[in-house]
Coordinates of C-alpha atoms in Angstrom, one line a residue:
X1 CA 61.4 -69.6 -7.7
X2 CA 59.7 -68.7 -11.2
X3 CA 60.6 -65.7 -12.4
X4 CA 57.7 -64.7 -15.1
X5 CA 58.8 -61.3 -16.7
X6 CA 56.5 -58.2 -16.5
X7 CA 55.3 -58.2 -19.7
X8 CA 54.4 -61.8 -19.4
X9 CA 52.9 -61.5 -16.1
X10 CA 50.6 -58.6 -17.2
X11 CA 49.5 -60.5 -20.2
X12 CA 48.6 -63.1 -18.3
X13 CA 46.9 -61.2 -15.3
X14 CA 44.8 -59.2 -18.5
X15 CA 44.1 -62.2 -19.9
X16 CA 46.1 -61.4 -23.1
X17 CA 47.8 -63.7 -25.5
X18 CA 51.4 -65.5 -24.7
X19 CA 53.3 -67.8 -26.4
X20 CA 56.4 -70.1 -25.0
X21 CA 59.1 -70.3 -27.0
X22 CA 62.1 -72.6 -26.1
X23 CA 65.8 -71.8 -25.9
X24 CA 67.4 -75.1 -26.8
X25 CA 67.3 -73.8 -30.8
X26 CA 69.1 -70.3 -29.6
X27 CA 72.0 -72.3 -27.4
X28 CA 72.3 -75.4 -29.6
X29 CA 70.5 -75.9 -32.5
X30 CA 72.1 -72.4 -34.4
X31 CA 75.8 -71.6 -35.3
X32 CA 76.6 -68.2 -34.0
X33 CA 75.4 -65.5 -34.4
X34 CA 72.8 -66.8 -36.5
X35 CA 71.2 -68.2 -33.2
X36 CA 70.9 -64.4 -31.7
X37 CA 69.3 -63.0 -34.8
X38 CA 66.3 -66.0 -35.0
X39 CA 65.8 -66.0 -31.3
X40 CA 65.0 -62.3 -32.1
X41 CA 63.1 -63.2 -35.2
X42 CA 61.1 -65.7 -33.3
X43 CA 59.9 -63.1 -31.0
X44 CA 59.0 -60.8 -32.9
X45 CA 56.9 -62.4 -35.6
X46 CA 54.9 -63.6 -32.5
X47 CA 54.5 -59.8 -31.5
X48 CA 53.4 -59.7 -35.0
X49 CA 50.5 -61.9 -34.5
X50 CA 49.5 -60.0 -31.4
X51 CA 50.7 -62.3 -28.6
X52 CA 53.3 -61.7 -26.3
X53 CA 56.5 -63.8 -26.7
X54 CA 57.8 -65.8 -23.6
X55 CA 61.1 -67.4 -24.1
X56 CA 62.3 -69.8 -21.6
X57 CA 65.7 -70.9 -20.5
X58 CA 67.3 -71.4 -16.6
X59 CA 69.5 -68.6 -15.3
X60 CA 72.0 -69.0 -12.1
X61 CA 69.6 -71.7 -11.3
X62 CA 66.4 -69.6 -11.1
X63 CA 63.6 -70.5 -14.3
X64 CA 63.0 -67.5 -16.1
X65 CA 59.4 -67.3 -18.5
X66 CA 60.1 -64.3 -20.9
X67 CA 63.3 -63.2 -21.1
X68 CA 64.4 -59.8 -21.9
X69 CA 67.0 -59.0 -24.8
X70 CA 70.2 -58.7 -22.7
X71 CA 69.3 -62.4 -21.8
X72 CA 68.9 -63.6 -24.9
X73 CA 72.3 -62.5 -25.8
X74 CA 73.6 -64.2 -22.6
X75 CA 72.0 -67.8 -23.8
X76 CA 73.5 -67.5 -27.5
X77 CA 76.8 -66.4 -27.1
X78 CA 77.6 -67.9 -23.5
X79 CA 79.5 -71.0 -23.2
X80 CA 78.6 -74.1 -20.9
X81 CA 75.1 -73.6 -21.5
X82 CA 73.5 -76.9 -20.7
X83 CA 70.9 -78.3 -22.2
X84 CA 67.5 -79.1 -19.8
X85 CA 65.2 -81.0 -19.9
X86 CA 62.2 -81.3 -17.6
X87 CA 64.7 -83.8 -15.8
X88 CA 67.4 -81.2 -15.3
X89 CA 65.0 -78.8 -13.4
X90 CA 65.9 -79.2 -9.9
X91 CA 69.9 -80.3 -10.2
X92 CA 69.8 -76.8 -12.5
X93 CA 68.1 -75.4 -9.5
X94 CA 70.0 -76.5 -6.6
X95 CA 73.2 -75.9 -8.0
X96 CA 73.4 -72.8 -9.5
X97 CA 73.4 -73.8 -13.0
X98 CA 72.4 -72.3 -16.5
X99 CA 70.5 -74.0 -19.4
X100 CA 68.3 -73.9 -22.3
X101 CA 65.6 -75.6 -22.1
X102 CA 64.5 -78.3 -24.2
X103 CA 59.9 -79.1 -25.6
X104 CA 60.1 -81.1 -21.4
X105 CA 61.1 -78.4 -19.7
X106 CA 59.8 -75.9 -21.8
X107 CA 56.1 -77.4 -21.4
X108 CA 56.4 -77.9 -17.8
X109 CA 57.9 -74.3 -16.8
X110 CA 55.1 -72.2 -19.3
X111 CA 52.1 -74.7 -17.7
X112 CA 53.3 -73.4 -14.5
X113 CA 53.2 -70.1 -15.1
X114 CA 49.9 -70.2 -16.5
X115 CA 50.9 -70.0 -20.5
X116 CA 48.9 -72.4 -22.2
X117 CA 50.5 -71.8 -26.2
X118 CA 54.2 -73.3 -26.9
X119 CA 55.6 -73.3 -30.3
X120 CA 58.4 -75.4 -31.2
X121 CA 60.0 -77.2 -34.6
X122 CA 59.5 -80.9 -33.9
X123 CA 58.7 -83.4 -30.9
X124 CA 60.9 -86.0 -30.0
X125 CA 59.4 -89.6 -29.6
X126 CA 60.1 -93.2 -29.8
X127 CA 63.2 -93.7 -31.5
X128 CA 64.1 -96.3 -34.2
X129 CA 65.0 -100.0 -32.7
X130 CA 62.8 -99.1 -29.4
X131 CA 62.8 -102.9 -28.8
X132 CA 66.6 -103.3 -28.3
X133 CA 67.3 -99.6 -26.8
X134 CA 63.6 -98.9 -25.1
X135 CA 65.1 -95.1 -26.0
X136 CA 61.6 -92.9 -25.6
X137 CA 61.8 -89.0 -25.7
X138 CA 60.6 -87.3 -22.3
X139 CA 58.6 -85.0 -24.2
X140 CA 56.0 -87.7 -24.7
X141 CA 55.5 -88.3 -20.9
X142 CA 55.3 -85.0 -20.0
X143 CA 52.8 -84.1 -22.4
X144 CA 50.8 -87.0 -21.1
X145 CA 50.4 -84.9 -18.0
X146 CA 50.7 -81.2 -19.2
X147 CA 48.0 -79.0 -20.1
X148 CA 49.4 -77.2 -22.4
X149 CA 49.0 -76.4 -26.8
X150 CA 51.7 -77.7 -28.7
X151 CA 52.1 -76.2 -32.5
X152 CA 55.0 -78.4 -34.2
X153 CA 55.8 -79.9 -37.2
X154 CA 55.4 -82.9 -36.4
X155 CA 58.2 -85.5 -34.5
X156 CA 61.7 -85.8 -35.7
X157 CA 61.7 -87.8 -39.1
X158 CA 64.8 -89.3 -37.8
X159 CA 62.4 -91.3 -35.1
X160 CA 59.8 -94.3 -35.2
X161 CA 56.7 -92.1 -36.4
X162 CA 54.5 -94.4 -36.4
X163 CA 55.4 -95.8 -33.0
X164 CA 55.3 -92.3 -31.8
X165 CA 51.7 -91.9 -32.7
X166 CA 50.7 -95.2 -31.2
X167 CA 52.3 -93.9 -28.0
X168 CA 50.7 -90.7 -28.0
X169 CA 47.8 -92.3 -28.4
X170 CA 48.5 -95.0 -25.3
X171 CA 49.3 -92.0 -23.4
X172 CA 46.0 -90.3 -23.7
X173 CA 47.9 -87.1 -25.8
X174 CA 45.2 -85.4 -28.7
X175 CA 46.8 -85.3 -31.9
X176 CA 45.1 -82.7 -35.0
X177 CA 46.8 -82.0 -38.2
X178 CA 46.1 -78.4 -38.5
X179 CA 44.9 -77.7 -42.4
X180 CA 45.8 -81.3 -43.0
X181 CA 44.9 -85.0 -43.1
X182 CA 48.6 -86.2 -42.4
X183 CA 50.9 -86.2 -40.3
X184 CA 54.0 -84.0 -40.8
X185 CA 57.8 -85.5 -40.6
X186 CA 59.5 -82.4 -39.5
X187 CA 61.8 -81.7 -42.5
X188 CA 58.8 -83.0 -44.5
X189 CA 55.2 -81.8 -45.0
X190 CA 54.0 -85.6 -44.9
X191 CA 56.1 -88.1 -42.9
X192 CA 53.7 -91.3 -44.5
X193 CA 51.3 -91.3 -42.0
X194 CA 47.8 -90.1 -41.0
X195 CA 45.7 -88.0 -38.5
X196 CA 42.1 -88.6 -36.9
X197 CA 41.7 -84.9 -36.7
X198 CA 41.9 -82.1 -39.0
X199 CA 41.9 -78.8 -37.2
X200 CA 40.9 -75.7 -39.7
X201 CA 41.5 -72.3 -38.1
X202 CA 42.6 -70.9 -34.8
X203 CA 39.4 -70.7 -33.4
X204 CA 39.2 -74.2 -33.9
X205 CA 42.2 -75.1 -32.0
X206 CA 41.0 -72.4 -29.2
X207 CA 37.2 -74.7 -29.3
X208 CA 39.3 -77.6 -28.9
X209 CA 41.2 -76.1 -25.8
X210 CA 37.9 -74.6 -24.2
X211 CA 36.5 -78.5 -24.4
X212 CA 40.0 -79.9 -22.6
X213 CA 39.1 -77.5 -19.7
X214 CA 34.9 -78.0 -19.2
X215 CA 35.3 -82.2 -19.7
X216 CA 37.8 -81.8 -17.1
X217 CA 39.5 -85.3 -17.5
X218 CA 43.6 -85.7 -17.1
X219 CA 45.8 -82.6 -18.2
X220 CA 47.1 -83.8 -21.2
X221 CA 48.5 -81.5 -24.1
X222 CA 46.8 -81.4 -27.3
X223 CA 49.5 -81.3 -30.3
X224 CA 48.8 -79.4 -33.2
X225 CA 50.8 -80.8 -36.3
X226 CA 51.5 -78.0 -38.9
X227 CA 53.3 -78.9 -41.6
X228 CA 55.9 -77.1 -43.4
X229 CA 55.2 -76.0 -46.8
X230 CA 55.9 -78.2 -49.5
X231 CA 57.7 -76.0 -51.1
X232 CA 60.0 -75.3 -48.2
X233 CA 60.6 -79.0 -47.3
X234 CA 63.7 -80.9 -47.5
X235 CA 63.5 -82.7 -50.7
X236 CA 62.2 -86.0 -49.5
X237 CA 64.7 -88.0 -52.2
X238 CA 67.1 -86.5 -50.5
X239 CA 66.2 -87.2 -47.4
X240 CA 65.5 -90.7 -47.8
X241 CA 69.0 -91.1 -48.6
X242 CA 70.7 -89.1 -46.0
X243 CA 69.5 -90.5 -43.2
X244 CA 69.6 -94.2 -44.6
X245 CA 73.1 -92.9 -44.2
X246 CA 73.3 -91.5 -41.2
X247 CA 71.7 -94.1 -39.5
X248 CA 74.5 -96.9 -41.1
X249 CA 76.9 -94.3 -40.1
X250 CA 75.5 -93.9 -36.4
X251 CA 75.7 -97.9 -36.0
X252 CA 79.1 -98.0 -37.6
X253 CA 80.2 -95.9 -34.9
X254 CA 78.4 -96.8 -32.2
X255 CA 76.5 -94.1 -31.0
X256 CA 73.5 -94.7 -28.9
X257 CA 71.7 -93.1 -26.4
X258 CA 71.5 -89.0 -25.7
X259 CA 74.0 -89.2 -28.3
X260 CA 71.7 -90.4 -31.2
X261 CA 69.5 -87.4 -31.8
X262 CA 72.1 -85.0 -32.3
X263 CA 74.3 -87.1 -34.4
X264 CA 71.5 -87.9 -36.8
X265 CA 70.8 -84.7 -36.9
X266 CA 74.4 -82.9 -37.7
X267 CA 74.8 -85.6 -40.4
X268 CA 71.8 -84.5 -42.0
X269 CA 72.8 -80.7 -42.6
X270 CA 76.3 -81.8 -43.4
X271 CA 75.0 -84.0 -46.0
X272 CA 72.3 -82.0 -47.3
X273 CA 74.4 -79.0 -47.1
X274 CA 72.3 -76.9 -44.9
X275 CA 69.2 -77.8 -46.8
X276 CA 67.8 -79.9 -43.1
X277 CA 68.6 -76.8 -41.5
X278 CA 66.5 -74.3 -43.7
X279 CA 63.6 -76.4 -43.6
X280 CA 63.6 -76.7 -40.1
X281 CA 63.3 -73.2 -39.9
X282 CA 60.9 -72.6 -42.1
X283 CA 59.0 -75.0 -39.5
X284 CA 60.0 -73.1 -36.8
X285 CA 58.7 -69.4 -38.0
X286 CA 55.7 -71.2 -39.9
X287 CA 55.1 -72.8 -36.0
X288 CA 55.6 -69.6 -34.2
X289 CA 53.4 -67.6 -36.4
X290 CA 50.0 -70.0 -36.2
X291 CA 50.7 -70.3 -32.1
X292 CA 50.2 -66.3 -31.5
X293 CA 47.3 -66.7 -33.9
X294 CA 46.1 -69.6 -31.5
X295 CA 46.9 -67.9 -28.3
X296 CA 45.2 -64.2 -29.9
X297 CA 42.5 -66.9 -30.6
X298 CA 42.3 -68.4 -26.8
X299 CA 42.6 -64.9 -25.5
X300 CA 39.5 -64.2 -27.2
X301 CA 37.5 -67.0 -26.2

């Protein structure tokens, strides 16, 4: 039922470097056609690095790792694109259905096919006012029982951070800053809080993954929190007091559940005028780049 592409599948047969990349930024985190031309760029600055890029998304209900470019097209400019995640999987499946999938799915599909490496902007997590909503991302759950590398920047600063770390940690998921003591915040380089681990280099991830594999205990991911430059991030003034907004605004209204994320979200670039938006991108390609260095350096080990 998994379709791996040929270039991934020979990359992974040889042993060769491959990094997942998911396809909920190309179908709905990008205006057209800006989507198409960074799904492109995305690809190729892991080619760049020396691995071989494996985009995933669901086509006419069959899950597709590595997608060629007539494909990629399809997911940015087609409408009713759904968004998946690990959840999704088998109603995509059984009934036909196409969607881009989101960090769940994304994990579960590239652990499947044997791709160890997934780059993405930010986790989701434990959102704000847990107590009242108990509104958890799946992305923590599944990473509790994935093994698989995650480079990000961090979890969405419009989350519970710090409850987010505590959970990781409940759940048995490995958290290293890479080239830092702190924890990133998505938009920012330092969200206020700190990391046990400091990871250095590639190799040093790679070491870290070799250790997950000979102790042998539960397949868990390990999360590598890269942080965006500082002098790329959102201006942290600013978004302070944006999303003190947005969230007034998102109570005012009464959004909650599914819902939340994505209104927090389209608030901010409306009312930092774009500014969110850059910075997450500057996460993204910063994330993409250090996971083909990571997976050249796994391929290696």
């Amino acid at each position: 039922m998994l379709v791996v592409s040929e270039e991934v599948r020979e990359a992974l047969a040889t042993g060769g470097p491959v990094v997942a990349l998911e396809s909920t930024i190309i179908a709905h985190g990008l205006p057209r056609p800006r989507n198409l031309r960074v799904a492109l760029e995305l690809e190729a600055a892991v080619r760049e690095e020396g691995a071989v890029p494996a985009t995933i998304a669901v086509l006419d209900g069959r899950p597709h790792v590595g997608l060629d470019k007539e494909q990629i097209e399809r997911v940015a400019n087609e409408d009713g694109i759904r968004k998946l995640g690990h959840r999704d999987l088998p109603l995509a499946v059984a009934t036909g259905a196409s969607g881009a999938t989101t960090v769940s799915a994304t994990a579960l599909l590239a652990a499947q096919a044997g791709v160890r490496v997934f780059a993405t902007g930010g986790l989701g997590g434990v959102h704000r006012q847990w107590t009242v909503t108990q509104d958890e991302s799946a992305d923590l759950g599944l990473l509790a029982r994935t093994r698989i590398t995650v480079v990000c920047a961090g979890v969405k600063s419009i989350l519970d951070v710090p409850a987010t770390l505590q959970r990781l940690e409940t759940l048995g998921v490995a958290v290293a800053g890479y080239g830092t003591t702190r924890f990133p915040g998505f938009y920012l380089s330092d969200s206020g809080h700190p990391v046990d681990w400091t990871l250095e280099s590639p190799e040093q991830v790679a070491a870290v993954m070799r250790a997950q594999d000979a102790l042998d205990g539960p397949d868990t991911a390990l999360v590598v929190a890269h942080p965006v430059p500082e002098e790329q991030q959102l201006d942290p003034g600013l978004h302070a007091r944006v999303l003190a907004d947005a969230l007034h605004a998102c109570e005012a209204e009464g959004v909650s559940g599914q819902a939340v994320t994505p209104f927090l979200l389209d608030h901010l670039v409306r009312h930092t005028d774009g500014a969110s938006l850059e910075a997450n991108l500057a996460a993204v390609r910063g994330n993409v780049r250090l996971a083909g260095r990571i997976a050249a350096a796994w391929a290696r080990a």
